[in-house]
Amino acid sequence: MQLHTTDFCSIELFENYVIITVNEGVNLTLDKANIIRKKLRSYYKDQKFLLISNRENNHEVSDDIYKQGQLSNMKAIAIVSKKKTERDKAIIEQKLFDKSFAFFENLEEAKSWAQSYF
């Protein structure tokens, strides 16, 4: 596992999946997402992978992130949160993502899902 941190998130890179935890109060804009995408392209290159969004902190996600420039080798997204508000946001986000989309209440379930996906 490789851990990278920015001023707005942490990125944990595993063989077939990445866990991204956005910091409290951040507005995740397209510019910030492009920084994450650059790191993912560098690490995974053309290899298929899954993204786990660990939503333990309150933050906003711009719809533009889903509408522009999804990585073709990112095959699925999982949202992890125990908060009902995050589940409600995930339902909206799911409509913007045309690949597999899952919601989990804890990180271990999401990791297990990711490890068995491929």
mmCIF file of N, CA and C in Angstrom:
data_model
loop_
_atom_site.group_PDB
_atom_site.id
_atom_site.type_symbol
_atom_site.label_atom_id
_atom_site.label_comp_id
_atom_site.label_asym_id
_atom_site.label_seq_id
_atom_site.Cartn_x
_atom_site.Cartn_y
_atom_site.Cartn_z
ATOM 1 N N MET A 1 0.837 -1.179 0.000
ATOM 2 C CA MET A 1 0.000 0.000 0.000
ATOM 3 C C MET A 1 0.881 1.242 0.000
ATOM 4 N N GLN A 2 0.478 2.205 -0.811
ATOM 5 C CA GLN A 2 1.150 3.509 -0.825
ATOM 6 C C GLN A 2 0.171 4.561 -0.327
ATOM 7 N N LEU A 3 0.636 5.426 0.556
ATOM 8 C CA LEU A 3 -0.188 6.503 1.080
ATOM 9 C C LEU A 3 0.337 7.838 0.573
ATOM 10 N N HIS A 4 -0.559 8.626 0.013
ATOM 11 C CA HIS A 4 -0.232 9.979 -0.435
ATOM 12 C C HIS A 4 -1.223 10.928 0.221
ATOM 13 N N THR A 5 -0.738 12.077 0.653
ATOM 14 C CA THR A 5 -1.637 13.070 1.234
ATOM 15 C C THR A 5 -1.492 14.390 0.487
ATOM 16 N N THR A 6 -2.607 15.086 0.392
ATOM 17 C CA THR A 6 -2.622 16.434 -0.166
ATOM 18 C C THR A 6 -3.189 17.343 0.920
ATOM 19 N N ASP A 7 -3.348 18.604 0.609
ATOM 20 C CA ASP A 7 -3.943 19.505 1.592
ATOM 21 C C ASP A 7 -5.457 19.324 1.704
ATOM 22 N N PHE A 8 -6.041 18.456 0.842
ATOM 23 C CA PHE A 8 -7.492 18.258 0.885
ATOM 24 C C PHE A 8 -7.934 16.802 1.030
ATOM 25 N N CYS A 9 -7.009 15.831 0.936
ATOM 26 C CA CYS A 9 -7.415 14.425 1.061
ATOM 27 C C CYS A 9 -6.224 13.503 1.308
ATOM 28 N N SER A 10 -6.555 12.251 1.650
ATOM 29 C CA SER A 10 -5.542 11.194 1.676
ATOM 30 C C SER A 10 -5.923 10.166 0.612
ATOM 31 N N ILE A 11 -4.906 9.574 0.001
ATOM 32 C CA ILE A 11 -5.084 8.607 -1.079
ATOM 33 C C ILE A 11 -4.290 7.360 -0.705
ATOM 34 N N GLU A 12 -5.008 6.254 -0.467
ATOM 35 C CA GLU A 12 -4.363 4.984 -0.132
ATOM 36 C C GLU A 12 -4.460 4.074 -1.352
ATOM 37 N N LEU A 13 -3.341 3.766 -1.959
ATOM 38 C CA LEU A 13 -3.299 2.983 -3.190
ATOM 39 C C LEU A 13 -2.964 1.527 -2.890
ATOM 40 N N PHE A 14 -3.876 0.638 -3.264
ATOM 41 C CA PHE A 14 -3.690 -0.801 -3.123
ATOM 42 C C PHE A 14 -3.596 -1.411 -4.517
ATOM 43 N N GLU A 15 -3.390 -2.713 -4.594
ATOM 44 C CA GLU A 15 -3.185 -3.364 -5.885
ATOM 45 C C GLU A 15 -4.347 -3.133 -6.856
ATOM 46 N N ASN A 16 -5.588 -3.335 -6.394
ATOM 47 C CA ASN A 16 -6.743 -3.236 -7.286
ATOM 48 C C ASN A 16 -7.760 -2.172 -6.890
ATOM 49 N N TYR A 17 -7.471 -1.438 -5.832
ATOM 50 C CA TYR A 17 -8.413 -0.406 -5.402
ATOM 51 C C TYR A 17 -7.691 0.716 -4.678
ATOM 52 N N VAL A 18 -8.375 1.859 -4.626
ATOM 53 C CA VAL A 18 -7.853 3.040 -3.948
ATOM 54 C C VAL A 18 -8.905 3.499 -2.945
ATOM 55 N N ILE A 19 -8.453 3.953 -1.785
ATOM 56 C CA ILE A 19 -9.344 4.547 -0.790
ATOM 57 C C ILE A 19 -9.007 6.029 -0.704
ATOM 58 N N ILE A 20 -10.004 6.854 -0.954
ATOM 59 C CA ILE A 20 -9.818 8.302 -0.884
ATOM 60 C C ILE A 20 -10.662 8.841 0.264
ATOM 61 N N THR A 21 -10.013 9.565 1.163
ATOM 62 C CA THR A 21 -10.698 10.202 2.284
ATOM 63 C C THR A 21 -10.480 11.705 2.165
ATOM 64 N N VAL A 22 -11.557 12.411 1.853
ATOM 65 C CA VAL A 22 -11.489 13.865 1.700
ATOM 66 C C VAL A 22 -11.582 14.500 3.084
ATOM 67 N N ASN A 23 -10.796 15.526 3.303
ATOM 68 C CA ASN A 23 -10.758 16.206 4.600
ATOM 69 C C ASN A 23 -12.071 16.925 4.903
ATOM 70 N N GLU A 24 -12.302 17.149 6.175
ATOM 71 C CA GLU A 24 -13.497 17.832 6.669
ATOM 72 C C GLU A 24 -13.658 19.213 6.027
ATOM 73 N N GLY A 25 -14.890 19.484 5.546
ATOM 74 C CA GLY A 25 -15.230 20.806 5.043
ATOM 75 C C GLY A 25 -14.737 21.153 3.654
ATOM 76 N N VAL A 26 -14.089 20.226 2.978
ATOM 77 C CA VAL A 26 -13.531 20.494 1.644
ATOM 78 C C VAL A 26 -14.643 20.475 0.595
ATOM 79 N N ASN A 27 -14.551 21.360 -0.369
ATOM 80 C CA ASN A 27 -15.387 21.307 -1.560
ATOM 81 C C ASN A 27 -14.534 20.652 -2.640
ATOM 82 N N LEU A 28 -14.845 19.393 -2.952
ATOM 83 C CA LEU A 28 -14.051 18.644 -3.930
ATOM 84 C C LEU A 28 -14.448 19.110 -5.329
ATOM 85 N N THR A 29 -13.632 19.975 -5.891
ATOM 86 C CA THR A 29 -13.873 20.568 -7.205
ATOM 87 C C THR A 29 -13.213 19.727 -8.293
ATOM 88 N N LEU A 30 -13.487 20.083 -9.522
ATOM 89 C CA LEU A 30 -12.872 19.401 -10.659
ATOM 90 C C LEU A 30 -11.352 19.547 -10.626
ATOM 91 N N ASP A 31 -10.844 20.709 -10.252
ATOM 92 C CA ASP A 31 -9.391 20.907 -10.168
ATOM 93 C C ASP A 31 -8.761 19.961 -9.149
ATOM 94 N N LYS A 32 -9.396 19.811 -7.998
ATOM 95 C CA LYS A 32 -8.866 18.897 -6.982
ATOM 96 C C LYS A 32 -8.970 17.449 -7.458
ATOM 97 N N ALA A 33 -10.076 17.123 -8.110
ATOM 98 C CA ALA A 33 -10.240 15.768 -8.642
ATOM 99 C C ALA A 33 -9.171 15.460 -9.681
ATOM 100 N N ASN A 34 -8.773 16.447 -10.459
ATOM 101 C CA ASN A 34 -7.727 16.230 -11.462
ATOM 102 C C ASN A 34 -6.383 15.908 -10.816
ATOM 103 N N ILE A 35 -6.120 16.458 -9.647
ATOM 104 C CA ILE A 35 -4.897 16.108 -8.903
ATOM 105 C C ILE A 35 -4.948 14.638 -8.502
ATOM 106 N N ILE A 36 -6.112 14.195 -8.035
ATOM 107 C CA ILE A 36 -6.291 12.781 -7.667
ATOM 108 C C ILE A 36 -6.157 11.903 -8.905
ATOM 109 N N ARG A 37 -6.808 12.286 -9.993
ATOM 110 C CA ARG A 37 -6.740 11.498 -11.235
ATOM 111 C C ARG A 37 -5.304 11.332 -11.720
ATOM 112 N N LYS A 38 -4.522 12.382 -11.619
ATOM 113 C CA LYS A 38 -3.116 12.307 -12.041
ATOM 114 C C LYS A 38 -2.377 11.245 -11.231
ATOM 115 N N LYS A 39 -2.619 11.212 -9.923
ATOM 116 C CA LYS A 39 -1.984 10.214 -9.056
ATOM 117 C C LYS A 39 -2.458 8.805 -9.436
ATOM 118 N N LEU A 40 -3.753 8.658 -9.722
ATOM 119 C CA LEU A 40 -4.299 7.350 -10.096
ATOM 120 C C LEU A 40 -3.745 6.877 -11.437
ATOM 121 N N ARG A 41 -3.642 7.784 -12.403
ATOM 122 C CA ARG A 41 -3.056 7.417 -13.707
ATOM 123 C C ARG A 41 -1.611 6.959 -13.548
ATOM 124 N N SER A 42 -0.867 7.661 -12.725
ATOM 125 C CA SER A 42 0.536 7.336 -12.505
ATOM 126 C C SER A 42 0.692 5.963 -11.851
ATOM 127 N N TYR A 43 -0.166 5.655 -10.907
ATOM 128 C CA TYR A 43 -0.043 4.397 -10.154
ATOM 129 C C TYR A 43 -0.616 3.209 -10.929
ATOM 130 N N TYR A 44 -1.840 3.346 -11.446
ATOM 131 C CA TYR A 44 -2.517 2.208 -12.077
ATOM 132 C C TYR A 44 -2.239 2.087 -13.569
ATOM 133 N N LYS A 45 -1.811 3.151 -14.197
ATOM 134 C CA LYS A 45 -1.577 3.166 -15.640
ATOM 135 C C LYS A 45 -2.832 2.648 -16.356
ATOM 136 N N ASP A 46 -2.765 1.483 -17.036
ATOM 137 C CA ASP A 46 -3.937 0.932 -17.730
ATOM 138 C C ASP A 46 -4.628 -0.174 -16.940
ATOM 139 N N GLN A 47 -4.132 -0.473 -15.754
ATOM 140 C CA GLN A 47 -4.702 -1.552 -14.940
ATOM 141 C C GLN A 47 -6.082 -1.158 -14.405
ATOM 142 N N LYS A 48 -7.011 -2.111 -14.406
ATOM 143 C CA LYS A 48 -8.345 -1.869 -13.858
ATOM 144 C C LYS A 48 -8.266 -1.727 -12.341
ATOM 145 N N PHE A 49 -9.091 -0.825 -11.804
ATOM 146 C CA PHE A 49 -9.137 -0.634 -10.356
ATOM 147 C C PHE A 49 -10.503 -0.106 -9.948
ATOM 148 N N LEU A 50 -10.755 -0.124 -8.644
ATOM 149 C CA LEU A 50 -11.990 0.390 -8.055
ATOM 150 C C LEU A 50 -11.654 1.547 -7.138
ATOM 151 N N LEU A 51 -12.601 2.456 -6.967
ATOM 152 C CA LEU A 51 -12.414 3.590 -6.078
ATOM 153 C C LEU A 51 -13.363 3.464 -4.888
ATOM 154 N N ILE A 52 -12.816 3.568 -3.689
ATOM 155 C CA ILE A 52 -13.614 3.605 -2.469
ATOM 156 C C ILE A 52 -13.517 5.016 -1.910
ATOM 157 N N SER A 53 -14.665 5.675 -1.804
ATOM 158 C CA SER A 53 -14.728 7.020 -1.233
ATOM 159 C C SER A 53 -15.137 6.886 0.230
ATOM 160 N N ASN A 54 -14.173 7.079 1.124
ATOM 161 C CA ASN A 54 -14.418 6.970 2.560
ATOM 162 C C ASN A 54 -14.949 8.313 3.057
ATOM 163 N N ARG A 55 -16.243 8.385 3.285
ATOM 164 C CA ARG A 55 -16.886 9.656 3.611
ATOM 165 C C ARG A 55 -17.065 9.824 5.115
ATOM 166 N N GLU A 56 -15.973 9.674 5.854
ATOM 167 C CA GLU A 56 -16.047 9.876 7.304
ATOM 168 C C GLU A 56 -16.122 11.353 7.663
ATOM 169 N N ASN A 57 -15.689 12.217 6.763
ATOM 170 C CA ASN A 57 -15.716 13.666 6.986
ATOM 171 C C ASN A 57 -16.787 14.313 6.113
ATOM 172 N N ASN A 58 -17.389 15.370 6.608
ATOM 173 C CA ASN A 58 -18.370 16.117 5.818
ATOM 174 C C ASN A 58 -17.644 16.941 4.764
ATOM 175 N N HIS A 59 -18.062 16.780 3.512
ATOM 176 C CA HIS A 59 -17.489 17.549 2.412
ATOM 177 C C HIS A 59 -18.457 17.536 1.235
ATOM 178 N N GLU A 60 -18.213 18.376 0.277
ATOM 179 C CA GLU A 60 -19.046 18.467 -0.925
ATOM 180 C C GLU A 60 -18.289 17.888 -2.114
ATOM 181 N N VAL A 61 -19.039 17.308 -3.059
ATOM 182 C CA VAL A 61 -18.459 16.760 -4.284
ATOM 183 C C VAL A 61 -19.153 17.426 -5.467
ATOM 184 N N SER A 62 -18.392 18.065 -6.320
ATOM 185 C CA SER A 62 -18.943 18.727 -7.502
ATOM 186 C C SER A 62 -19.446 17.691 -8.508
ATOM 187 N N ASP A 63 -20.636 17.927 -9.067
ATOM 188 C CA ASP A 63 -21.175 17.045 -10.107
ATOM 189 C C ASP A 63 -20.254 16.972 -11.318
ATOM 190 N N ASP A 64 -19.487 18.035 -11.562
ATOM 191 C CA ASP A 64 -18.584 18.073 -12.718
ATOM 192 C C ASP A 64 -17.569 16.936 -12.694
ATOM 193 N N ILE A 65 -17.242 16.455 -11.510
ATOM 194 C CA ILE A 65 -16.271 15.361 -11.395
ATOM 195 C C ILE A 65 -16.786 14.124 -12.117
ATOM 196 N N TYR A 66 -18.081 13.854 -11.989
ATOM 197 C CA TYR A 66 -18.674 12.696 -12.669
ATOM 198 C C TYR A 66 -18.894 12.965 -14.151
ATOM 199 N N LYS A 67 -19.173 14.207 -14.503
ATOM 200 C CA LYS A 67 -19.520 14.543 -15.881
ATOM 201 C C LYS A 67 -18.309 14.659 -16.794
ATOM 202 N N GLN A 68 -17.132 14.931 -16.226
ATOM 203 C CA GLN A 68 -15.956 15.175 -17.062
ATOM 204 C C GLN A 68 -14.805 14.242 -16.692
ATOM 205 N N GLY A 69 -14.321 13.548 -17.669
ATOM 206 C CA GLY A 69 -13.052 12.857 -17.540
ATOM 207 C C GLY A 69 -12.950 11.702 -16.571
ATOM 208 N N GLN A 70 -13.952 10.812 -16.567
ATOM 209 C CA GLN A 70 -13.802 9.616 -15.746
ATOM 210 C C GLN A 70 -12.704 8.737 -16.338
ATOM 211 N N LEU A 71 -11.931 8.124 -15.473
ATOM 212 C CA LEU A 71 -10.864 7.244 -15.943
ATOM 213 C C LEU A 71 -11.471 5.951 -16.474
ATOM 214 N N SER A 72 -11.088 5.559 -17.680
ATOM 215 C CA SER A 72 -11.698 4.385 -18.315
ATOM 216 C C SER A 72 -11.378 3.087 -17.582
ATOM 217 N N ASN A 73 -10.262 3.044 -16.866
ATOM 218 C CA ASN A 73 -9.898 1.813 -16.159
ATOM 219 C C ASN A 73 -10.453 1.762 -14.734
ATOM 220 N N MET A 74 -11.173 2.796 -14.312
ATOM 221 C CA MET A 74 -11.855 2.764 -13.013
ATOM 222 C C MET A 74 -13.207 2.099 -13.242
ATOM 223 N N LYS A 75 -13.378 0.894 -12.744
ATOM 224 C CA LYS A 75 -14.531 0.068 -13.083
ATOM 225 C C LYS A 75 -15.706 0.198 -12.134
ATOM 226 N N ALA A 76 -15.497 0.753 -10.949
ATOM 227 C CA ALA A 76 -16.594 0.869 -9.988
ATOM 228 C C ALA A 76 -16.227 1.860 -8.895
ATOM 229 N N ILE A 77 -17.274 2.352 -8.226
ATOM 230 C CA ILE A 77 -17.108 3.241 -7.079
ATOM 231 C C ILE A 77 -17.912 2.684 -5.915
ATOM 232 N N ALA A 78 -17.333 2.768 -4.735
ATOM 233 C CA ALA A 78 -18.061 2.468 -3.504
ATOM 234 C C ALA A 78 -18.002 3.695 -2.608
ATOM 235 N N ILE A 79 -19.132 4.055 -2.047
ATOM 236 C CA ILE A 79 -19.220 5.138 -1.072
ATOM 237 C C ILE A 79 -19.347 4.482 0.297
ATOM 238 N N VAL A 80 -18.557 4.942 1.265
ATOM 239 C CA VAL A 80 -18.599 4.380 2.621
ATOM 240 C C VAL A 80 -18.969 5.477 3.608
ATOM 241 N N SER A 81 -20.092 5.264 4.300
ATOM 242 C CA SER A 81 -20.508 6.209 5.335
ATOM 243 C C SER A 81 -21.647 5.613 6.148
ATOM 244 N N LYS A 82 -21.709 5.984 7.404
ATOM 245 C CA LYS A 82 -22.826 5.595 8.270
ATOM 246 C C LYS A 82 -23.901 6.678 8.290
ATOM 247 N N LYS A 83 -23.642 7.790 7.627
ATOM 248 C CA LYS A 83 -24.545 8.946 7.675
ATOM 249 C C LYS A 83 -25.627 8.856 6.595
ATOM 250 N N LYS A 84 -26.873 9.087 6.996
ATOM 251 C CA LYS A 84 -27.986 9.063 6.049
ATOM 252 C C LYS A 84 -27.816 10.139 4.974
ATOM 253 N N THR A 85 -27.290 11.288 5.347
ATOM 254 C CA THR A 85 -27.105 12.362 4.367
ATOM 255 C C THR A 85 -26.151 11.936 3.249
ATOM 256 N N GLU A 86 -25.126 11.160 3.599
ATOM 257 C CA GLU A 86 -24.184 10.674 2.577
ATOM 258 C C GLU A 86 -24.848 9.636 1.684
ATOM 259 N N ARG A 87 -25.718 8.800 2.260
ATOM 260 C CA ARG A 87 -26.457 7.827 1.447
ATOM 261 C C ARG A 87 -27.344 8.574 0.440
ATOM 262 N N ASP A 88 -27.997 9.629 0.906
ATOM 263 C CA ASP A 88 -28.850 10.421 0.015
ATOM 264 C C ASP A 88 -28.031 11.060 -1.112
ATOM 265 N N LYS A 89 -26.850 11.587 -0.780
ATOM 266 C CA LYS A 89 -25.963 12.156 -1.810
ATOM 267 C C LYS A 89 -25.519 11.076 -2.792
ATOM 268 N N ALA A 90 -25.224 9.883 -2.260
ATOM 269 C CA ALA A 90 -24.757 8.783 -3.108
ATOM 270 C C ALA A 90 -25.815 8.376 -4.129
ATOM 271 N N ILE A 91 -27.073 8.420 -3.738
ATOM 272 C CA ILE A 91 -28.152 8.083 -4.673
ATOM 273 C C ILE A 91 -28.141 9.049 -5.855
ATOM 274 N N ILE A 92 -27.905 10.313 -5.590
ATOM 275 C CA ILE A 92 -27.818 11.316 -6.660
ATOM 276 C C ILE A 92 -26.567 11.078 -7.511
ATOM 277 N N GLU A 93 -25.437 10.838 -6.856
ATOM 278 C CA GLU A 93 -24.177 10.620 -7.575
ATOM 279 C C GLU A 93 -24.240 9.373 -8.447
ATOM 280 N N GLN A 94 -24.961 8.356 -7.977
ATOM 281 C CA GLN A 94 -25.058 7.106 -8.728
ATOM 282 C C GLN A 94 -25.630 7.350 -10.127
ATOM 283 N N LYS A 95 -26.535 8.280 -10.253
ATOM 284 C CA LYS A 95 -27.143 8.591 -11.549
ATOM 285 C C LYS A 95 -26.138 9.218 -12.514
ATOM 286 N N LEU A 96 -25.053 9.767 -11.985
ATOM 287 C CA LEU A 96 -24.040 10.430 -12.807
ATOM 288 C C LEU A 96 -22.899 9.497 -13.210
ATOM 289 N N PHE A 97 -22.888 8.279 -12.659
ATOM 290 C CA PHE A 97 -21.796 7.331 -12.900
ATOM 291 C C PHE A 97 -22.367 6.114 -13.609
ATOM 292 N N ASP A 98 -21.850 5.784 -14.793
ATOM 293 C CA ASP A 98 -22.459 4.738 -15.611
ATOM 294 C C ASP A 98 -21.840 3.350 -15.440
ATOM 295 N N LYS A 99 -21.092 3.150 -14.364
ATOM 296 C CA LYS A 99 -20.497 1.839 -14.083
ATOM 297 C C LYS A 99 -21.010 1.353 -12.727
ATOM 298 N N SER A 100 -20.433 0.273 -12.224
ATOM 299 C CA SER A 100 -20.869 -0.276 -10.936
ATOM 300 C C SER A 100 -20.724 0.749 -9.822
ATOM 301 N N PHE A 101 -21.712 0.777 -8.939
ATOM 302 C CA PHE A 101 -21.764 1.752 -7.855
ATOM 303 C C PHE A 101 -22.323 1.045 -6.628
ATOM 304 N N ALA A 102 -21.640 1.165 -5.502
ATOM 305 C CA ALA A 102 -22.081 0.483 -4.281
ATOM 306 C C ALA A 102 -22.009 1.435 -3.098
ATOM 307 N N PHE A 103 -22.773 1.102 -2.055
ATOM 308 C CA PHE A 103 -22.763 1.892 -0.824
ATOM 309 C C PHE A 103 -22.565 0.945 0.348
ATOM 310 N N PHE A 104 -21.643 1.280 1.237
ATOM 311 C CA PHE A 104 -21.365 0.464 2.419
ATOM 312 C C PHE A 104 -21.347 1.346 3.655
ATOM 313 N N GLU A 105 -21.675 0.752 4.795
ATOM 314 C CA GLU A 105 -21.646 1.499 6.048
ATOM 315 C C GLU A 105 -20.299 1.428 6.740
ATOM 316 N N ASN A 106 -19.444 0.467 6.326
ATOM 317 C CA ASN A 106 -18.111 0.434 6.933
ATOM 318 C C ASN A 106 -17.052 0.077 5.896
ATOM 319 N N LEU A 107 -15.853 0.508 6.187
ATOM 320 C CA LEU A 107 -14.732 0.383 5.256
ATOM 321 C C LEU A 107 -14.344 -1.068 5.008
ATOM 322 N N GLU A 108 -14.444 -1.911 6.025
ATOM 323 C CA GLU A 108 -14.062 -3.317 5.854
ATOM 324 C C GLU A 108 -14.944 -4.015 4.822
ATOM 325 N N GLU A 109 -16.247 -3.727 4.834
ATOM 326 C CA GLU A 109 -17.149 -4.308 3.829
ATOM 327 C C GLU A 109 -16.766 -3.840 2.426
ATOM 328 N N ALA A 110 -16.438 -2.575 2.302
ATOM 329 C CA ALA A 110 -16.045 -2.035 0.995
ATOM 330 C C ALA A 110 -14.740 -2.664 0.509
ATOM 331 N N LYS A 111 -13.791 -2.838 1.415
ATOM 332 C CA LYS A 111 -12.522 -3.483 1.038
ATOM 333 C C LYS A 111 -12.763 -4.917 0.579
ATOM 334 N N SER A 112 -13.610 -5.644 1.296
ATOM 335 C CA SER A 112 -13.923 -7.025 0.932
ATOM 336 C C SER A 112 -14.568 -7.074 -0.454
ATOM 337 N N TRP A 113 -15.492 -6.159 -0.710
ATOM 338 C CA TRP A 113 -16.137 -6.057 -2.021
ATOM 339 C C TRP A 113 -15.088 -5.794 -3.101
ATOM 340 N N ALA A 114 -14.185 -4.867 -2.841
ATOM 341 C CA ALA A 114 -13.155 -4.511 -3.817
ATOM 342 C C ALA A 114 -12.222 -5.685 -4.098
ATOM 343 N N GLN A 115 -11.836 -6.402 -3.053
ATOM 344 C CA GLN A 115 -10.907 -7.522 -3.220
ATOM 345 C C GLN A 115 -11.532 -8.674 -3.996
ATOM 346 N N SER A 116 -12.848 -8.822 -3.916
ATOM 347 C CA SER A 116 -13.505 -9.928 -4.622
ATOM 348 C C SER A 116 -14.043 -9.514 -5.992
ATOM 349 N N TYR A 117 -13.896 -8.257 -6.361
ATOM 350 C CA TYR A 117 -14.501 -7.734 -7.590
ATOM 351 C C TYR A 117 -13.877 -8.323 -8.856
ATOM 352 N N PHE A 118 -12.573 -8.412 -8.906
ATOM 353 C CA PHE A 118 -11.897 -8.876 -10.126
ATOM 354 C C PHE A 118 -11.630 -10.361 -10.092
#
